[in-house]
Short mmCIF file of C-alpha atoms and ligand atoms in Angstrom, two decimals:
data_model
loop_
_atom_site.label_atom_id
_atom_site.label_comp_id
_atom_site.label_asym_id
_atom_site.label_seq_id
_atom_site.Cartn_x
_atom_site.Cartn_y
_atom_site.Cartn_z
CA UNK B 1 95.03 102.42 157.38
CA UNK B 2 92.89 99.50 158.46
CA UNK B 3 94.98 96.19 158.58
CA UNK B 4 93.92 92.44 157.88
CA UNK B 5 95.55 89.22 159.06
CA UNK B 6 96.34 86.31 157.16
CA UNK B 7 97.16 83.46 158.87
CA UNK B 8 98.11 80.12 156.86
CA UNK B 9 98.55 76.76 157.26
CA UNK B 10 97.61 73.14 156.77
CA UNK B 11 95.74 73.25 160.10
CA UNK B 12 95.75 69.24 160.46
CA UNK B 13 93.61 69.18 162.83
CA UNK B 14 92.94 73.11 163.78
CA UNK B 15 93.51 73.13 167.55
CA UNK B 16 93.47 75.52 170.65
CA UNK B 17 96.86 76.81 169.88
CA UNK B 18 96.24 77.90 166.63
CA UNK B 19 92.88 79.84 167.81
CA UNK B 20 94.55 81.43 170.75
CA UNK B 21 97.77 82.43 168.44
CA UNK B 22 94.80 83.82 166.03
CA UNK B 23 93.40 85.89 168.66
CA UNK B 24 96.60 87.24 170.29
CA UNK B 25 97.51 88.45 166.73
CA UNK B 26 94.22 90.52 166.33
CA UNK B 27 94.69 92.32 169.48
CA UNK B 28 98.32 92.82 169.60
CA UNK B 29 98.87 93.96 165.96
CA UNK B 30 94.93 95.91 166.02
CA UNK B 31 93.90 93.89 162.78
CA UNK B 32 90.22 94.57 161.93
CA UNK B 33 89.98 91.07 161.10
CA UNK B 34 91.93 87.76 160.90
CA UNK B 35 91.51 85.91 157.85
CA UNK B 36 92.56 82.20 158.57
CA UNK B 37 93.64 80.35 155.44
CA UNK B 38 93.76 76.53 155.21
CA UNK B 39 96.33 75.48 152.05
CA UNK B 40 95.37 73.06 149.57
CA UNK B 41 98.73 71.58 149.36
CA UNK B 42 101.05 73.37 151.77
CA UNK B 43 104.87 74.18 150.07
CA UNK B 44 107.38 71.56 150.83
CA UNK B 45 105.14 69.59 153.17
CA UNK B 46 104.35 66.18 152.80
CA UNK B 47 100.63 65.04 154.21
CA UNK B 48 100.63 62.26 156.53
CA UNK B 49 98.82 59.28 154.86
CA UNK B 50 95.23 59.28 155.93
CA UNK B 51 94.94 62.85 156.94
CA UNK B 52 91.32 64.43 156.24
CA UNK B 53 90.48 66.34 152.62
CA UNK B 54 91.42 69.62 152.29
CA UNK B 55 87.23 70.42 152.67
CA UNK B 56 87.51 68.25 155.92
CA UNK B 57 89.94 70.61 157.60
CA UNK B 58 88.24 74.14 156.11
CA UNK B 59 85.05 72.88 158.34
CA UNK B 60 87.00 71.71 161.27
CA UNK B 61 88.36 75.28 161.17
CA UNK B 62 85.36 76.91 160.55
CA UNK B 63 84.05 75.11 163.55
CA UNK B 64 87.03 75.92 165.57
CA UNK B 65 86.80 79.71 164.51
CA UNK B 66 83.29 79.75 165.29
CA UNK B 67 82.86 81.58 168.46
CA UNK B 68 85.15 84.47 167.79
CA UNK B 69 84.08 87.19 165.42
CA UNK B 70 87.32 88.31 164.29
CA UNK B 71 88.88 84.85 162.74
CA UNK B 72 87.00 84.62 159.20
CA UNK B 73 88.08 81.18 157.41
CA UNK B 74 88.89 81.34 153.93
CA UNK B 75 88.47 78.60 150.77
CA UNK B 76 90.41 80.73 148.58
CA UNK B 77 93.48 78.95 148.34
CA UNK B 78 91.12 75.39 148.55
CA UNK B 79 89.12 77.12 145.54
CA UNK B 80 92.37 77.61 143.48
CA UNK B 81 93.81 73.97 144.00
CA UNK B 82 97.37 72.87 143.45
CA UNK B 83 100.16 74.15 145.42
CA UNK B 84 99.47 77.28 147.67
CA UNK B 85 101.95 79.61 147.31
CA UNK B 86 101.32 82.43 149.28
CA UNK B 87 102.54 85.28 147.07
CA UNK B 88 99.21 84.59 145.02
CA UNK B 89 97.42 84.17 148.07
CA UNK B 90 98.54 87.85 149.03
CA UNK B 91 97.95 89.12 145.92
CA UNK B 92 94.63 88.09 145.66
CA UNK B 93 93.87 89.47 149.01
CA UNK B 94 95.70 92.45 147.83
CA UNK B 95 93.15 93.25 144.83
CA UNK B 96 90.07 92.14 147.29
CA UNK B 97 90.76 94.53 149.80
CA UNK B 98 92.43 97.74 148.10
CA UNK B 99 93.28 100.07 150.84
CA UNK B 100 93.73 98.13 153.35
CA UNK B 101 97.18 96.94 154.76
CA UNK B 102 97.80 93.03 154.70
CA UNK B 103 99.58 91.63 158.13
CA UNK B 104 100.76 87.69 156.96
CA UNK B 105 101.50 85.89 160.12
CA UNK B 106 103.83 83.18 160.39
CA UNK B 107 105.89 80.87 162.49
CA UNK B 108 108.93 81.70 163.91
CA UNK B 109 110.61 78.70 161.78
CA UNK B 110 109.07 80.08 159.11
CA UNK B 111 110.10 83.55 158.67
CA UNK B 112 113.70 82.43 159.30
CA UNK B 113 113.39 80.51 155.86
CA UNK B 114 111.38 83.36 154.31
CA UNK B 115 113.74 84.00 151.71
CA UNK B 116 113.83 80.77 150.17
CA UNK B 117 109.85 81.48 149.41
CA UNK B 118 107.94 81.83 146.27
CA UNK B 119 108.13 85.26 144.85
CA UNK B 120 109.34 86.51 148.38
CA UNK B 121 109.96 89.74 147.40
CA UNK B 122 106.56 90.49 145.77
CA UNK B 123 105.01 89.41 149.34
CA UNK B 124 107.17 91.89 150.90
CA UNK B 125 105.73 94.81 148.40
CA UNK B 126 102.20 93.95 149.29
CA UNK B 127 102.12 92.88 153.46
CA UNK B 128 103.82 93.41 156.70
CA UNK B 129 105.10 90.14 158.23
CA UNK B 130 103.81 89.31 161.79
CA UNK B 131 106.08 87.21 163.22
CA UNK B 132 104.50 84.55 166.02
CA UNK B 133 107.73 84.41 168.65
CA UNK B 134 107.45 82.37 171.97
CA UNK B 135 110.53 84.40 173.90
CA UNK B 136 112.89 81.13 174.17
CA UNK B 137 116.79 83.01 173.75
CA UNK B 138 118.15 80.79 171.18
CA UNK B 139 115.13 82.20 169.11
CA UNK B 140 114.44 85.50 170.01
CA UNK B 141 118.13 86.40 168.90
CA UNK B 142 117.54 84.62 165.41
CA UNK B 143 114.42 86.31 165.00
CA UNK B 144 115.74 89.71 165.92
CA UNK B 145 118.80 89.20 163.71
CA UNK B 146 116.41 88.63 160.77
CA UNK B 147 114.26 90.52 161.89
CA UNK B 148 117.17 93.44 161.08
CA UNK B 149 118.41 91.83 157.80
CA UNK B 150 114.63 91.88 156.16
CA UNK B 151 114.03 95.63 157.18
CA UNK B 152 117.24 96.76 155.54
CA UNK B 153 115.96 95.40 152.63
CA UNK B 154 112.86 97.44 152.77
CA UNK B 155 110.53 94.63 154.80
CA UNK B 156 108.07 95.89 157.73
CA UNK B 157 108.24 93.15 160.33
CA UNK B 158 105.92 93.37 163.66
CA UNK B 159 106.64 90.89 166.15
CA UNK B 160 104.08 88.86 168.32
CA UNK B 161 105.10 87.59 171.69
CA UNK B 162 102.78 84.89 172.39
CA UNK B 163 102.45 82.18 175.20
CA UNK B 164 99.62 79.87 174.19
CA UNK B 165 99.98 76.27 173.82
CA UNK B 166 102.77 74.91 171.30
CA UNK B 167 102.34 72.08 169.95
CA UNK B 168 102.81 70.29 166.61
CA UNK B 169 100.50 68.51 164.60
CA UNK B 170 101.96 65.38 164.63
CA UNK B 171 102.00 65.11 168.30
CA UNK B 172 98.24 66.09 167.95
CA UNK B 173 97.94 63.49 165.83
CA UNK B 174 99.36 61.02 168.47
CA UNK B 175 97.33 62.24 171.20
CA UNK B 176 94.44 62.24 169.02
CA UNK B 177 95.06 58.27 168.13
CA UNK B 178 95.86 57.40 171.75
CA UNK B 179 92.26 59.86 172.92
CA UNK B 180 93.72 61.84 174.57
CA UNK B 181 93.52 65.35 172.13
CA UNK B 182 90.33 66.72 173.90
CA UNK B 183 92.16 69.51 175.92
CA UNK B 184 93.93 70.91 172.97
CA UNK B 185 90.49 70.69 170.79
CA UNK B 186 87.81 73.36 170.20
CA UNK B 187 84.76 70.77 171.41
CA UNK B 188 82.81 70.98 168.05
CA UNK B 189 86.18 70.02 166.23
CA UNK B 190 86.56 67.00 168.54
CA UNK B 191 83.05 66.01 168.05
CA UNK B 192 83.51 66.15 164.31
CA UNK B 193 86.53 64.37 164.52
CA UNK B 194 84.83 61.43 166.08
CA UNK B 195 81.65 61.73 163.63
CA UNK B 196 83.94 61.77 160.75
CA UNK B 197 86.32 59.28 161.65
CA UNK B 198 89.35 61.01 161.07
CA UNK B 199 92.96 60.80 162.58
CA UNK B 200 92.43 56.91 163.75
CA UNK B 201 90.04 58.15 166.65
CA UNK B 202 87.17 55.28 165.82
CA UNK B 203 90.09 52.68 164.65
CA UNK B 204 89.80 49.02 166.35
CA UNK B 205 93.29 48.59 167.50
CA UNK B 206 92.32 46.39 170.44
CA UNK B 207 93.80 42.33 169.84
CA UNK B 208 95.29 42.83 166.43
CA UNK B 209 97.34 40.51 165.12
CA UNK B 210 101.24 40.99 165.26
CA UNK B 211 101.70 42.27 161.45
CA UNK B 212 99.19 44.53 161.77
CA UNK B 213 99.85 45.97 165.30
CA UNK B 214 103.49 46.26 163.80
CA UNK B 215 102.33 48.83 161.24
CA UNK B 216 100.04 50.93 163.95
CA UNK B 217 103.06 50.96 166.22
CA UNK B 218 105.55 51.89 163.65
CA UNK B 219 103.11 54.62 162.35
CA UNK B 220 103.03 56.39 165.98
CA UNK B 221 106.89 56.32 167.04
CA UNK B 222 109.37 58.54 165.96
CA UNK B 223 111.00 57.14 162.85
CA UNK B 224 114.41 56.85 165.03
CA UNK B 225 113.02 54.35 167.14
CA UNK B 226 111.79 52.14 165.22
CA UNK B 227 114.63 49.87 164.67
CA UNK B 228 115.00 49.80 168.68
CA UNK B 229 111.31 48.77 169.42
CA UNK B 230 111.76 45.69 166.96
CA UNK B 231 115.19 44.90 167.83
CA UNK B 232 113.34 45.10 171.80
CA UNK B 233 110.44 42.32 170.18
CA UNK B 234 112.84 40.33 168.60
CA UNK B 235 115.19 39.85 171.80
CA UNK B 236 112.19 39.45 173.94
CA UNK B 237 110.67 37.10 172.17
CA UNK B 238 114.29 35.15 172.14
CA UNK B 239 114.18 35.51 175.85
CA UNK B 240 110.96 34.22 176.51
CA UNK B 241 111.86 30.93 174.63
CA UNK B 242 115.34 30.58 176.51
CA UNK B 243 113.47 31.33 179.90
CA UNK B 244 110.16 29.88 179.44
CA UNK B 245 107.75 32.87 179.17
CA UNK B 246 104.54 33.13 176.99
CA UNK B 247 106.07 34.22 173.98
CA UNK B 248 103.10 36.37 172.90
CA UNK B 249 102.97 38.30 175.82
CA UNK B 250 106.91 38.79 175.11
CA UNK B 251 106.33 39.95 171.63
CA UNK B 252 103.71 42.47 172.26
CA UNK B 253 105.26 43.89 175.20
CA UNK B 254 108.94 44.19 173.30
CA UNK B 255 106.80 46.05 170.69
CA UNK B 256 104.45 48.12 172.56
CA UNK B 257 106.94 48.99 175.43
CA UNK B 258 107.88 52.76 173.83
CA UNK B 259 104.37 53.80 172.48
CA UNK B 260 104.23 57.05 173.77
CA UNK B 261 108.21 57.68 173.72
CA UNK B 262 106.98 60.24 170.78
CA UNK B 263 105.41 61.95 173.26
CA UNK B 264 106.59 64.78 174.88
CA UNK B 265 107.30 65.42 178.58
CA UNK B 266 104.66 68.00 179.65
CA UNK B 267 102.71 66.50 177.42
CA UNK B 268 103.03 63.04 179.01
CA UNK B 269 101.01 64.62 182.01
CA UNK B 270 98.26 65.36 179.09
CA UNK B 271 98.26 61.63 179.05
CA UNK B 272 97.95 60.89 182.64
CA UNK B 273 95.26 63.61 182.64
CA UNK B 274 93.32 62.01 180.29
CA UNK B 275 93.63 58.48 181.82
CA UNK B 276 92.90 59.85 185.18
CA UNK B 277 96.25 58.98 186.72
CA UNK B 278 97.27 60.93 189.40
CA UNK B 279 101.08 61.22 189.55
CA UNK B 280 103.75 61.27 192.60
CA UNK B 281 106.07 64.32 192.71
CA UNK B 282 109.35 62.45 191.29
CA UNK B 283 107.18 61.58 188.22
CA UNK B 284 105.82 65.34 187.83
CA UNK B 285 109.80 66.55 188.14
CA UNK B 286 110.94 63.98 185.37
CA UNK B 287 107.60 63.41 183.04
CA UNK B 288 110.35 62.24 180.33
CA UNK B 289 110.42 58.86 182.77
CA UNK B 290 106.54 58.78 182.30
CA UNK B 291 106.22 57.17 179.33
CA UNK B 292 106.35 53.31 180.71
CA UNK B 293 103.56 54.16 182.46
CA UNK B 294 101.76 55.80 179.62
CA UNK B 295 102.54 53.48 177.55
CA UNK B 296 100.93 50.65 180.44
CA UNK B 297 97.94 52.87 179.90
CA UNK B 298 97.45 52.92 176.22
CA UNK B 299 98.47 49.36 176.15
CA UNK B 300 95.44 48.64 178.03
CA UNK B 301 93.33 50.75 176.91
CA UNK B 302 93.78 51.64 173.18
CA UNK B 303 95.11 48.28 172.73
CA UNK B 304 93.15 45.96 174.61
CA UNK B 305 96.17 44.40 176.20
CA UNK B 306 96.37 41.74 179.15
CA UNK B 307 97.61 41.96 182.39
CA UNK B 308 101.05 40.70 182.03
CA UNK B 309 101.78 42.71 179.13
CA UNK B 310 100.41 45.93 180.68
CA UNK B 311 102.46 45.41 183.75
CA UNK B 312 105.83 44.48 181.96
CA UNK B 313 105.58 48.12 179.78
CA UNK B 314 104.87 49.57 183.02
CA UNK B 315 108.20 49.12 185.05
CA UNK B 316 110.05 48.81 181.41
CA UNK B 317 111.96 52.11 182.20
CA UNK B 318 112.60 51.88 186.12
CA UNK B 319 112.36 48.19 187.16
CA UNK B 320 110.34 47.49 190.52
CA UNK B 321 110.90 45.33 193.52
CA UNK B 322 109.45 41.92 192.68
CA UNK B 323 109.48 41.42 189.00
CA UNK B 324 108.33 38.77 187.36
CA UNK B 325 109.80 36.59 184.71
CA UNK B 326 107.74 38.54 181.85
CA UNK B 327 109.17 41.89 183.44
CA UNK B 328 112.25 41.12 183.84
CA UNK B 329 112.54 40.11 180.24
CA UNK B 330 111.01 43.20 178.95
CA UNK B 331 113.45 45.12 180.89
CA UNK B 332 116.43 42.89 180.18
CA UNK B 333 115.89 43.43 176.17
CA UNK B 334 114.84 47.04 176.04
CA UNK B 335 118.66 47.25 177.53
CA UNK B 336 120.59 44.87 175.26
CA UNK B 337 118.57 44.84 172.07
CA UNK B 338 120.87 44.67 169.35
CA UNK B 339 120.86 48.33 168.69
CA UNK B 340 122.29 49.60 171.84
CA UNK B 341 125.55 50.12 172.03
CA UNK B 342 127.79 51.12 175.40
CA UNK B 343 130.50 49.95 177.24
CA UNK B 344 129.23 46.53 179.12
CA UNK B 345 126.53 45.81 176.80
CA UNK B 346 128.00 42.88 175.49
CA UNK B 347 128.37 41.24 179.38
CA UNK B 348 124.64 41.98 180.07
CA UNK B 349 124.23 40.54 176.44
CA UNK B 350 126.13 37.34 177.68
CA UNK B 351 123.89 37.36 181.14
CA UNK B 352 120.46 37.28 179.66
CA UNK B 353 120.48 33.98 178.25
CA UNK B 354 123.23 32.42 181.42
CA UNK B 355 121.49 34.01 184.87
CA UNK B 356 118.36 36.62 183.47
CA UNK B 357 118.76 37.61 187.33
CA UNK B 358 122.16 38.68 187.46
CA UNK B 359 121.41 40.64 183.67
CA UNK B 360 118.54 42.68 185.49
CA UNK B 361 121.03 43.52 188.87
CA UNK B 362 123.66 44.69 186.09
CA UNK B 363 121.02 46.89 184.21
CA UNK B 364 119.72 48.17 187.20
CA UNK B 365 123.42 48.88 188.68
CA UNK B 366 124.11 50.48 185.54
CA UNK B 367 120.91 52.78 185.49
CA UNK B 368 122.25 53.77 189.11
CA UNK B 369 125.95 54.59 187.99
CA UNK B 370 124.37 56.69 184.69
CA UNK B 371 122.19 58.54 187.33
CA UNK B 372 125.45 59.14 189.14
CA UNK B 373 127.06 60.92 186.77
CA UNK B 374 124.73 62.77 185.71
CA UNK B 375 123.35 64.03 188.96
CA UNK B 376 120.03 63.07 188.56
CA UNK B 377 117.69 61.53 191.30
CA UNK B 378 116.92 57.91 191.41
CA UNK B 379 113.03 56.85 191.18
CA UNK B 380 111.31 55.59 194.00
CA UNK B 381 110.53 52.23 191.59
CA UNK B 382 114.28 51.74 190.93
CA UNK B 383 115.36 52.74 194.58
CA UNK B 384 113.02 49.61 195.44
CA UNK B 385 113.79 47.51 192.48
CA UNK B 386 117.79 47.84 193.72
CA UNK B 387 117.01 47.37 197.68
CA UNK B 388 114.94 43.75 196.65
CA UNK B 389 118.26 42.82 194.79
CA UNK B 390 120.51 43.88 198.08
CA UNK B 391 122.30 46.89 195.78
CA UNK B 392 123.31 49.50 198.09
CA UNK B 393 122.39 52.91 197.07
CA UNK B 394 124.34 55.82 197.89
CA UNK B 395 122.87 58.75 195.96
FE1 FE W 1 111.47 53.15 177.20
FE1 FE W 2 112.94 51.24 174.92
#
């Protein structure tokens, strides 16, 4: 019997992944064709506020499916509005193409929670799962365990190992607002991005004024940190007042200093791709420590910020030989904002406002201890940073 593919989703934006996930399916589970299915309003999934229509992301994926002839995009669960469930999505399907054996493809995630669906059991009568697995253990034995559960209840399940690029929509969505997306885009898609102004691309977010580049930041970090990035402003800004710094310059520093902490570690060298940054080998061993200088770069460049500020995100994280007053007050409050909480943190509380030097040696000497323990290496910045201050290091 000749099989079809259905592959759902909210595709917001459509990217490389999903296209190369498409095409893997076709060829490892011999579908005649791949019918990719953009949902109206996805089951349990909030939209992010200001994401594109529902027609907005059918053309980016029609653009994105373009080039291969096997991917066919559908409107049918667009047409039918409301809540896409896919049990009437599969039916539907079913009564278009009698004969013919339905493959839905999902996420690994997803077929774990596949009994909590709509109607599960009627999609079971009418399709085979293909289940989209990336080989990490942890996963692989979930899958298979489930894998074993759904047969004995009748289920066909076909697995499909696949190794393209993973990554979410949301950190799309980041990398698209800091322009930086292009690798992961089909180029038509970017270039109707950009035409249709979608996902912040064309957004002026150079010089805004504190309130507003409050609610841009906040938008872009991972709710967790939130409270730390303003609780990082807020002490700055005290800082600079008891020290003498431009208070500005403190404020949008303390608030800009973890931009691209959402951002994860391989795909912090997206960043410095995209920027044109070429890296040294600790960085490329530890990209997690990348994201002061990231964040230096979109600072600059996505927010139009100055010098000082640029260069106080940049050695937020590791500290440098040298720093100035600005820096060292950035550094200081990232470590002793009110939201931190570790043994000592009330001493280098105490410092900052009696000797801002002697706070700075006691963050750096306890960066150097933490490193210790843990067995990690220390960065050539802090290595420096702790020689300028006369701290012996013996890792
Ligand atoms: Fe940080
Ligand atoms: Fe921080």
């Amino acid at each position: 019997m000749e099989r079809i593919g259905i592959f759902g989703g909210t595709f917001n934006p459509p990217h490389i992944g999903h296209i190369q996930a498409a095409e893997q399916a076709v060829a490892a589970l011999g579908l005649r064709k791949l019918i990719l299915m953009p949902a109206y309003i996805a089951p349990h999934k909030v939209m992010p506020a200001g994401s594109p229509t529902p027609r907005q992301r059918l053309e980016m994926l029609r653009i994105a499916a373009a080039d291969c002839p096997q991917l066919e995009v559908s409107d049918l669960e667009l047409r039918r509005e409301g809540i896409s469930y896919t049990s009437d999505t599969v039916q539907a399907l079913k009564a278009q193409y009698p004969g013919m054996e339905l493959v839905l493809l999902m996420g690994a995630d997803m077929f774990l929670s596949f009994r909590e669906w709509k109607d599960s059991e009627a999609i079971l009568k009418n399709a085979v799962l293909g289940v989209f697995c990336r080989g990490e253990k942890g996963e692989q034995a979930a899958i298979a365990a489930k894998k074993a559960e759904m047969e004995g209840l009748g289920a066909k399940v076909e697995l499909v190992h696949n190794r393209v690029v993973a990554i979410s929509s949301t950190q799309m969505r980041r990398l698209l607002a800091f322009q930086c997306a292009g690798e992961f885009l089909p180029a038509g898609v970017e270039a109707y991005i950009r035409e249709q102004g979608l996902y912040n691309v064309n957004a002026q977010w150079k010089n805004l004024p504190m309130d507003e580049l409050e609610k841009v930041v906040v938008s872009l970090l991972h709710p967790n940190r939130v409270a730390h990035v303003l609780g990082c402003r807020d002490t700055a800004v005290k800082l600079a007042q008891r020290w003498g710094a431009d208070v500005t310059d403190a404020a949008r520093a303390g608030i800009l200093h973890d931009i691209t902490k959402a951002i994860d570690g391989p795909l912090q060298l997206t960043l410095c791709r995209a920027y044109g940054k070429i890296l040294n080998d600790f960085s490329r061993k530890y990209p997690k420590t990348l994201h002061a200088l990231t964040g230096s770069l979109v600072a600059e460049r996505v927010f139009g910020e100055n010098e000082a500020v640029v260069s106080a995100i940049r050695s937020h994280t590791t500290g440098k030989a040298g720093m100035n007053l600005l820096e060292t007050i950035i550094y200081v409050a990232d470590y002793m904002e009110p939201n931190r909480a570790f043994p000592g943190v009330e001493t280098l509380r105490e410092l900052a406002y009696t000797d801002l030097q002697a706070a700075l040696k006691l963050g750096l000497e306890m960066t150097l201890e933490h490193l210790k323990r843990q067995g990690s290496e220390v960065s050539p910045e802090s290595r420096e940073a702790l020689e300028y201050l006369g701290i012996h290091i013996s890792v």
